[in-house]
Short mmCIF file of C-alpha atoms in Angstrom, two decimals:
data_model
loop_
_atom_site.label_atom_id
_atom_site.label_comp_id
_atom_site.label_asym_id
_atom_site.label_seq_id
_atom_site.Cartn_x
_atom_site.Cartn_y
_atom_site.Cartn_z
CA UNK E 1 109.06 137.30 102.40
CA UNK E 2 107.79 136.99 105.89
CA UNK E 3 104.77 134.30 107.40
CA UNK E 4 102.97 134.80 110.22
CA UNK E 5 100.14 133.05 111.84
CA UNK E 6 97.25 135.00 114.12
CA UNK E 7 94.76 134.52 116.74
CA UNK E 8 92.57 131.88 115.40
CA UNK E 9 95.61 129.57 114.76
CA UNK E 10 94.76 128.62 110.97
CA UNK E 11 97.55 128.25 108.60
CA UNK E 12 100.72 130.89 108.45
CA UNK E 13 100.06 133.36 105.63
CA UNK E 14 102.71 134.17 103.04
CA UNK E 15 103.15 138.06 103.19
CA UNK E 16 105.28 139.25 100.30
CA UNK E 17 104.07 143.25 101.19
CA UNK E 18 106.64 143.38 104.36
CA UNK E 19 110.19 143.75 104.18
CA UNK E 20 112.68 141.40 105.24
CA UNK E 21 112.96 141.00 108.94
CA UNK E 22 114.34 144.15 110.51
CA UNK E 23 115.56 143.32 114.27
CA UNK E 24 115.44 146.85 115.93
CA UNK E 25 118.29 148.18 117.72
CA UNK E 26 118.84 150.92 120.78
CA UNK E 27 120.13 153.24 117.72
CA UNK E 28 116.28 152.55 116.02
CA UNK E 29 114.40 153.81 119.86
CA UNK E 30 117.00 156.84 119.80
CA UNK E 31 115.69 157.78 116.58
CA UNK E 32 112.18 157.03 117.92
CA UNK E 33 112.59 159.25 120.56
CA UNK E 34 113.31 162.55 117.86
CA UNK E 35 110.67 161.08 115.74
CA UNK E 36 108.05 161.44 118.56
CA UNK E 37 109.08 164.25 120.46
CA UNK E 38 106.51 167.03 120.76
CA UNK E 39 103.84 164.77 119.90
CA UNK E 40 104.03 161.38 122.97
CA UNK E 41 103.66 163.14 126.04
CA UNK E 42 106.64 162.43 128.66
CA UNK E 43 104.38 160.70 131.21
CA UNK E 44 104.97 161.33 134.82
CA UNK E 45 107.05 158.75 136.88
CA UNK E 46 105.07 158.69 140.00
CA UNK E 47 105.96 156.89 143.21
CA UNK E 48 103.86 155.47 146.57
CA UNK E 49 105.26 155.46 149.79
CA UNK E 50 102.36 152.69 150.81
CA UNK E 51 103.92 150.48 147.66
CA UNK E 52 106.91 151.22 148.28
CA UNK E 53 106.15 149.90 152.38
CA UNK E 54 104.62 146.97 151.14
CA UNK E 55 107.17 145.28 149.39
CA UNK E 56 110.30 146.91 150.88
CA UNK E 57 111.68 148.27 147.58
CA UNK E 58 111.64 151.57 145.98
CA UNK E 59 109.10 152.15 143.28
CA UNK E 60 109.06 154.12 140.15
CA UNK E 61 105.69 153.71 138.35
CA UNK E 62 106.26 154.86 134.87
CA UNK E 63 102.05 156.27 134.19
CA UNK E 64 101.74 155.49 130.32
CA UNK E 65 98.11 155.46 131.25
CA UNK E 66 98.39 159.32 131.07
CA UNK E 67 99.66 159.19 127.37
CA UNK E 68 97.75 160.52 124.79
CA UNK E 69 95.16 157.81 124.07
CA UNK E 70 95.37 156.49 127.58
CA UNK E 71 98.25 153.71 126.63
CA UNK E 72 102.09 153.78 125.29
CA UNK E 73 100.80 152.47 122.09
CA UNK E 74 100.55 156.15 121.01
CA UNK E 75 104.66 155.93 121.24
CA UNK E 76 104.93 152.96 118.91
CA UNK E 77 102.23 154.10 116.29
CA UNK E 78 103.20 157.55 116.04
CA UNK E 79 106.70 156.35 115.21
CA UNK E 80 105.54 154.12 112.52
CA UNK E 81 103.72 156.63 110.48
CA UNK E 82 106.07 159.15 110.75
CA UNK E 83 109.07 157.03 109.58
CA UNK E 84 107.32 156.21 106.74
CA UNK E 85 108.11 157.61 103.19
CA UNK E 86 105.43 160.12 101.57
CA UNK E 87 104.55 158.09 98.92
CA UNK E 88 103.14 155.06 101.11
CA UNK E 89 101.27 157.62 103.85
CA UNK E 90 99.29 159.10 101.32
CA UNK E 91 97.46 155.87 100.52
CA UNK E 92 96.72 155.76 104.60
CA UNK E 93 97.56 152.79 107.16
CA UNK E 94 96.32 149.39 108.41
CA UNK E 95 96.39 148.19 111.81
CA UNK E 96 94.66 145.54 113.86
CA UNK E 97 94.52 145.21 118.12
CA UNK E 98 91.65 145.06 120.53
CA UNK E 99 91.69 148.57 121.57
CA UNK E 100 94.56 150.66 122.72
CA UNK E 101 96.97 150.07 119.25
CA UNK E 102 93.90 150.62 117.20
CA UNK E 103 93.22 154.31 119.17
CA UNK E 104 97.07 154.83 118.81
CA UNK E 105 96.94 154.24 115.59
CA UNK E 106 93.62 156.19 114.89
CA UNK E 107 94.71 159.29 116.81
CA UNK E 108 98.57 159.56 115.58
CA UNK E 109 97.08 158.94 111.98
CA UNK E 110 94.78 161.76 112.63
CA UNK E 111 97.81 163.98 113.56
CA UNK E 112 99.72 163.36 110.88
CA UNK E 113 97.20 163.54 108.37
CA UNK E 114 97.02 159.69 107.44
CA UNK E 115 93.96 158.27 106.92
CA UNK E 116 93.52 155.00 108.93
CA UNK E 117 91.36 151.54 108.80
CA UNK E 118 91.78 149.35 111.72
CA UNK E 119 90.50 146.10 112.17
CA UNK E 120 89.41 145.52 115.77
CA UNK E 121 87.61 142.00 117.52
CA UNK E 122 83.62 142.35 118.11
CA UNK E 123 84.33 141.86 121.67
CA UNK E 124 86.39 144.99 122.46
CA UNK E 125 85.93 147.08 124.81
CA UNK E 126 83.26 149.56 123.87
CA UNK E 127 85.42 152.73 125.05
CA UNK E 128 87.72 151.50 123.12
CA UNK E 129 85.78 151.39 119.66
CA UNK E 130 84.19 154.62 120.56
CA UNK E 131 87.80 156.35 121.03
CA UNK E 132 89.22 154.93 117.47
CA UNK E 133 86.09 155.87 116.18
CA UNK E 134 85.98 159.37 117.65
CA UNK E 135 89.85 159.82 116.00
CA UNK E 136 88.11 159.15 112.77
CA UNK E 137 89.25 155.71 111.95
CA UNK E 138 87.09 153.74 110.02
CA UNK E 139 86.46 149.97 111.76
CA UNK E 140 86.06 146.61 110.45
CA UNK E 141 85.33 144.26 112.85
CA UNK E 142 86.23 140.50 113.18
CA UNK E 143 85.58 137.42 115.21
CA UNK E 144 88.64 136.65 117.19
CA UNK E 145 88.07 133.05 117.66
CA UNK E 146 87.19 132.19 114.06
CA UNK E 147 88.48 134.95 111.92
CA UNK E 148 92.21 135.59 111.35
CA UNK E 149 93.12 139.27 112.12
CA UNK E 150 95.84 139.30 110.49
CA UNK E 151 94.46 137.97 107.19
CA UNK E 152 91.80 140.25 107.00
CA UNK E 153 94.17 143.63 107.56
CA UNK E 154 96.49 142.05 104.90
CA UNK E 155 94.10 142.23 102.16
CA UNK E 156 93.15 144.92 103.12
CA UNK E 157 96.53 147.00 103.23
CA UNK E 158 96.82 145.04 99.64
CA UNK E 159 93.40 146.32 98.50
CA UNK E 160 93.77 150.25 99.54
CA UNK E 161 97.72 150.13 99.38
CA UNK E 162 97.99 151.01 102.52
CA UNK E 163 100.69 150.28 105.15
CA UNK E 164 100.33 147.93 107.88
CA UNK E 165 101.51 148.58 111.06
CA UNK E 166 100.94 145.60 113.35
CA UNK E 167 100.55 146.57 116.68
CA UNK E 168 103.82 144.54 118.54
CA UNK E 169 105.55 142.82 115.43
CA UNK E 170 106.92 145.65 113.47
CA UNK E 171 110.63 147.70 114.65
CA UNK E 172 109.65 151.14 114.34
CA UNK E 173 106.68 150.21 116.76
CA UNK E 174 109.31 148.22 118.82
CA UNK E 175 111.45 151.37 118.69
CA UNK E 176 108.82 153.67 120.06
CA UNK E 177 107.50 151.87 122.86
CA UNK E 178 111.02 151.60 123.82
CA UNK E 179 110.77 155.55 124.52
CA UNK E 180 108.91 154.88 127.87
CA UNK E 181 111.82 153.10 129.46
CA UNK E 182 114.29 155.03 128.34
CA UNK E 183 112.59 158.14 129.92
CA UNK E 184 111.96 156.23 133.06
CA UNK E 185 115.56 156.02 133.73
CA UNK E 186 116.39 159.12 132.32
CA UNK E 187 114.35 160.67 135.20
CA UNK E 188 115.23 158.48 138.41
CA UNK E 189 118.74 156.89 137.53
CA UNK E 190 120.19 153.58 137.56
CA UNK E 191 117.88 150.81 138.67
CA UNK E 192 117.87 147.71 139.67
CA UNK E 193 114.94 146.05 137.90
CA UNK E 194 112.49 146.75 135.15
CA UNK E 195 109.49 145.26 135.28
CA UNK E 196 107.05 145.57 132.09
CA UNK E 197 103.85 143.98 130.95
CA UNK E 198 103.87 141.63 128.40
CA UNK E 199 101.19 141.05 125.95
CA UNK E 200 102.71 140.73 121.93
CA UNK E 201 106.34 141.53 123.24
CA UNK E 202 106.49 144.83 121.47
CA UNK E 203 106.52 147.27 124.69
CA UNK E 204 108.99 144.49 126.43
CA UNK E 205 111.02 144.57 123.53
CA UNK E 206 111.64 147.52 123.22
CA UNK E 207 111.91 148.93 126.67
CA UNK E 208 114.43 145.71 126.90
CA UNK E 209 116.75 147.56 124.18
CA UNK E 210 116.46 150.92 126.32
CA UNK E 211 117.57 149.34 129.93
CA UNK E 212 120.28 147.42 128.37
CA UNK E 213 121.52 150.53 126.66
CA UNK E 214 121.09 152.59 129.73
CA UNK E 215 121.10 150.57 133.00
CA UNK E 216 122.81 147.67 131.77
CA UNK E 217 122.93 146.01 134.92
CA UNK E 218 119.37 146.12 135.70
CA UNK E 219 116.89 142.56 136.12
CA UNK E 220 114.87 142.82 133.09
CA UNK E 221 111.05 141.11 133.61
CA UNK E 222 108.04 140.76 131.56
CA UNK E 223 104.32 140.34 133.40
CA UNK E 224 101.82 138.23 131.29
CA UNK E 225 98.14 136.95 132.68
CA UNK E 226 98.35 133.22 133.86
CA UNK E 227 95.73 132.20 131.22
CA UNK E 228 98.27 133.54 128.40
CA UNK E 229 101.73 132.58 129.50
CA UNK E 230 102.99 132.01 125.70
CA UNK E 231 105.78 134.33 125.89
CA UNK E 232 107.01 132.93 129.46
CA UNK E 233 106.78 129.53 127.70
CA UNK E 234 108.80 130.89 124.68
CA UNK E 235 111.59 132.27 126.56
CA UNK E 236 112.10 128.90 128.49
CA UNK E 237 112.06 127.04 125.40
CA UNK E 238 113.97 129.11 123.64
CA UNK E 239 111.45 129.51 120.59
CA UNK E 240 107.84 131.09 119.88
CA UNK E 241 105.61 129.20 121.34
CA UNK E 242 101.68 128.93 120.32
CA UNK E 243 98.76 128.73 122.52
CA UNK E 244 95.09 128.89 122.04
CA UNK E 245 93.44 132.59 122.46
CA UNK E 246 93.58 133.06 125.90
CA UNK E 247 90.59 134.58 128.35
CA UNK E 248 91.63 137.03 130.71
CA UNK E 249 90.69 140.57 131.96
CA UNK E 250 93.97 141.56 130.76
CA UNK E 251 92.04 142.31 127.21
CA UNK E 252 95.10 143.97 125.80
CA UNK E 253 97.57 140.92 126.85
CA UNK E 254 94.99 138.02 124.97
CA UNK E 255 98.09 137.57 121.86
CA UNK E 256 98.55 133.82 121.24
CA UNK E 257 102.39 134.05 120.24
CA UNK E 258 105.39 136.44 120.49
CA UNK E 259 106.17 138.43 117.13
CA UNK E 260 109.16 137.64 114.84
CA UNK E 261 110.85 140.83 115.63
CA UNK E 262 110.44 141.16 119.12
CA UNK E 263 111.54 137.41 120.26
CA UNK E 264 115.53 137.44 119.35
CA UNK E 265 115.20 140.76 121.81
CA UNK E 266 113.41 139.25 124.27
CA UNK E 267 115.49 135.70 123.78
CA UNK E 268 118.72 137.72 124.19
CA UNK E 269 117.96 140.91 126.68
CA UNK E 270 115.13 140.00 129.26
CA UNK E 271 115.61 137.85 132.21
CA UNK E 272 112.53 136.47 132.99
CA UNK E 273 108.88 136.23 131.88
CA UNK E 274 106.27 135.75 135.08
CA UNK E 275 102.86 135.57 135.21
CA UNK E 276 99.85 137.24 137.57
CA UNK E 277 96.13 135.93 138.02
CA UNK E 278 92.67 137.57 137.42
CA UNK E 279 92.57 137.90 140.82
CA UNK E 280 95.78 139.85 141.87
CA UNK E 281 95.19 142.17 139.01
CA UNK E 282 91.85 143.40 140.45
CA UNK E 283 93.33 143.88 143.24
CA UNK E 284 95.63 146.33 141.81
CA UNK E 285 93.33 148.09 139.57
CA UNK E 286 91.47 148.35 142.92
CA UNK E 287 95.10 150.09 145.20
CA UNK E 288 95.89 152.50 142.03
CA UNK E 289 92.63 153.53 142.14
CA UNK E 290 92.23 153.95 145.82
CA UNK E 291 95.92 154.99 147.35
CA UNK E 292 97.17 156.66 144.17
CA UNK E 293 93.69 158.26 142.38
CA UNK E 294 94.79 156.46 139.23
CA UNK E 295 92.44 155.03 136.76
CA UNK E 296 94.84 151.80 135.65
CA UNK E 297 93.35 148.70 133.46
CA UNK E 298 93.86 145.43 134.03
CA UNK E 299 96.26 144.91 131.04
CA UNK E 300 98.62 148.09 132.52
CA UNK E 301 98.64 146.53 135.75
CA UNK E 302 100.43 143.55 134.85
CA UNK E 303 104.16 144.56 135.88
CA UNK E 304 102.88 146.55 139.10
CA UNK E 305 100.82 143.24 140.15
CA UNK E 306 103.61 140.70 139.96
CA UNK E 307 105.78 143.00 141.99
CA UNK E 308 103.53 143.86 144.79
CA UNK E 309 101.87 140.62 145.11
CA UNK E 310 105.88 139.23 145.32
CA UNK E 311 105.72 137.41 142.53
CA UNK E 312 108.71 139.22 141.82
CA UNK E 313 111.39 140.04 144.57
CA UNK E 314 112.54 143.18 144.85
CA UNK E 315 113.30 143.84 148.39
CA UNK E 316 115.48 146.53 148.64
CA UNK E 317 116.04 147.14 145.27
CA UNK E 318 115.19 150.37 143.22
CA UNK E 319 112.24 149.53 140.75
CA UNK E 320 110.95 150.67 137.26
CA UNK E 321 107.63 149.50 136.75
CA UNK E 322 105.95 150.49 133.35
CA UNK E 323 101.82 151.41 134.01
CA UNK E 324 101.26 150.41 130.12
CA UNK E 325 97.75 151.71 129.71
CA UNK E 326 94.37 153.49 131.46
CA UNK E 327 91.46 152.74 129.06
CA UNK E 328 88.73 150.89 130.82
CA UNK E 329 85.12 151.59 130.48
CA UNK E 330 83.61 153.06 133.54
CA UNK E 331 80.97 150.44 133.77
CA UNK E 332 83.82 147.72 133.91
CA UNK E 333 85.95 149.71 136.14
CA UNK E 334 83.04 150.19 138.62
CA UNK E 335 82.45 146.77 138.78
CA UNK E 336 86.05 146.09 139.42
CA UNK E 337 86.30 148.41 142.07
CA UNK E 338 83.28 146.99 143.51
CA UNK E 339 84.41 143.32 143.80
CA UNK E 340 85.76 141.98 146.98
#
């Protein structure tokens, strides 16, 4: 049986509804990669020549904010659902997140025919809920800093029968996500350095077990917010570490710990874990936006912010940098944009 504990950092929860821990291997995103094809766009890899001046490297941005649902979650979701057997889909799926898993989830669910309840915080962003709602997922909402996420989609899974598909903590999600890397370097080559935001670890994870498998050579780095530096703290320590929920504008990085199946990746393929402020991801929201007519959240700006604001050198080196997602309400964006 597996525990867990969530966001409001009550008690771990026996779960005897998941199978025993599955670590996910470069064979699983492979199989990911068959599972999703025709379905997960293959997102452009577009490149700057004012980026690529700025910090004297060349730069591959990897634009998962142009996957369907605006975010690579759609990779790791759709792959979930489709590798599961008939008898579990037709009693739908479960999933929890603050926005772009829960659209993922809604919208491959939709595709494939699953019905889907997702279980999203109050304080999402309202394009967000309006997208999963729009993909005709039905919503239950939660508090994040009382209420247990996780506790709440359990019973419910246990209640309808459902499956739940957590939205970094599960392999075949791992597997997907891992799709977007391996792409990347399909398309430009060997690289030096991968660079990837970092939120739950499932997108790291995963597109750790693609470079390894493909570019073994390459720097591996994960980009969380300062305020939520768990997973930077885990890797140094050497074991999943806890923190409070953290505050950010990186809404779709606020996790509170690293999940069971994604740390012995991380622990054993990534080379570093760094973190960006507030401040320098406006600032690239504000350049994507500006130089390269991209519409980039916060959260999908982590990687790209740590290596043009040199919190990661890469001078002369060739550099993957995964753009994780693109769904930010125009009101917020607009206020971004306008702050100096």
């Amino acid at each position: 049986m597996t525990t867990f504990q969530d966001e409001s950092g009550g008690h771990p929860v026996l779960d005897p509804s998941l199978p025993p821990l599955r670590i996910p291997t470069f064979d699983d995103v492979l199989a990911a990669r068959a599972r999703i094809s025709g379905a997960a766009h293959k997102t452009p890899v577009l490149t700057s020549r004012t980026a690529d001046a700025r910090v004297g490297a060349s730069l591959f941005f990897k634009a998962e904010n142009l996957q369907r649902g605006g975010a690579f979650k759609f990779r790791g979701a759709y792959n979930a659902i489709a590798a599961l057997e008939a008898g579990v889909r037709q009693n739908g799926v479960v999933a929890y997140s603050s926005g772009n898993h829960a659209q993922a989830v809604a919208y491959a669910a939709r595709l494939q025919g699953v019905s889907a309840t997702i279980v999203m915080p109050k304080d999402a962003p309202e394009i967000k809920i309006a997208a999963t709602k729009g993909y005709g997922a039905e919503i239950v909402f939660y508090d994040r800093y009382t209420e247990n996420r996780a506790e709440i989609s359990h019973r419910l899974a246990a209640q309808q029968r459902a499956a739940l598909i957590p939205p970094y903590d599960h392999p075949d999600v791992i597997a997907g996500q891992g799709t977007a890397a391996l792409e990347l370097i399909e398309e430009v080559g060997a690289i030096d350095m991968l660079v990837v935001p970092l939120g739950g670890g499932g997108l790291l994870a995963g597109c750790a077990l693609a470079a390894r498998a493909t570019a073994p050579a390459c720097t591996i780095v994960g980009v969380e917010p300062e305020a939520g530096n768990d997973g930077q703290q885990s890797l140094r320590k050497g074991e999943v570490v806890r923190i409070p929920v953290p505050k950010s504008i990186a809404d779709g990085a606020l996790t509170t710990h690293l999940g069971a199946h994604n740390f012995p990746i991380l622990k054993d393929k990534v080379d570093d874990i760094v973190t960006v402020s507030d401040a320098q991801l406006l600032e690239t929201v504000r350049f994507f936006a500006e130089r390269m007519k991209l519409v980039v959240e916060p959260t999908g700006c982590l990687a790209a912010a740590a290596v043009m604001h040199g919190t990661v050198a890469c001078a002369g080196k060739r550099v993957g940098i995964v753009l994780s997602g693109g769904n930010v309400d125009l009101k917020v964006l607009a206020a971004l944009l306008g702050e100096r």
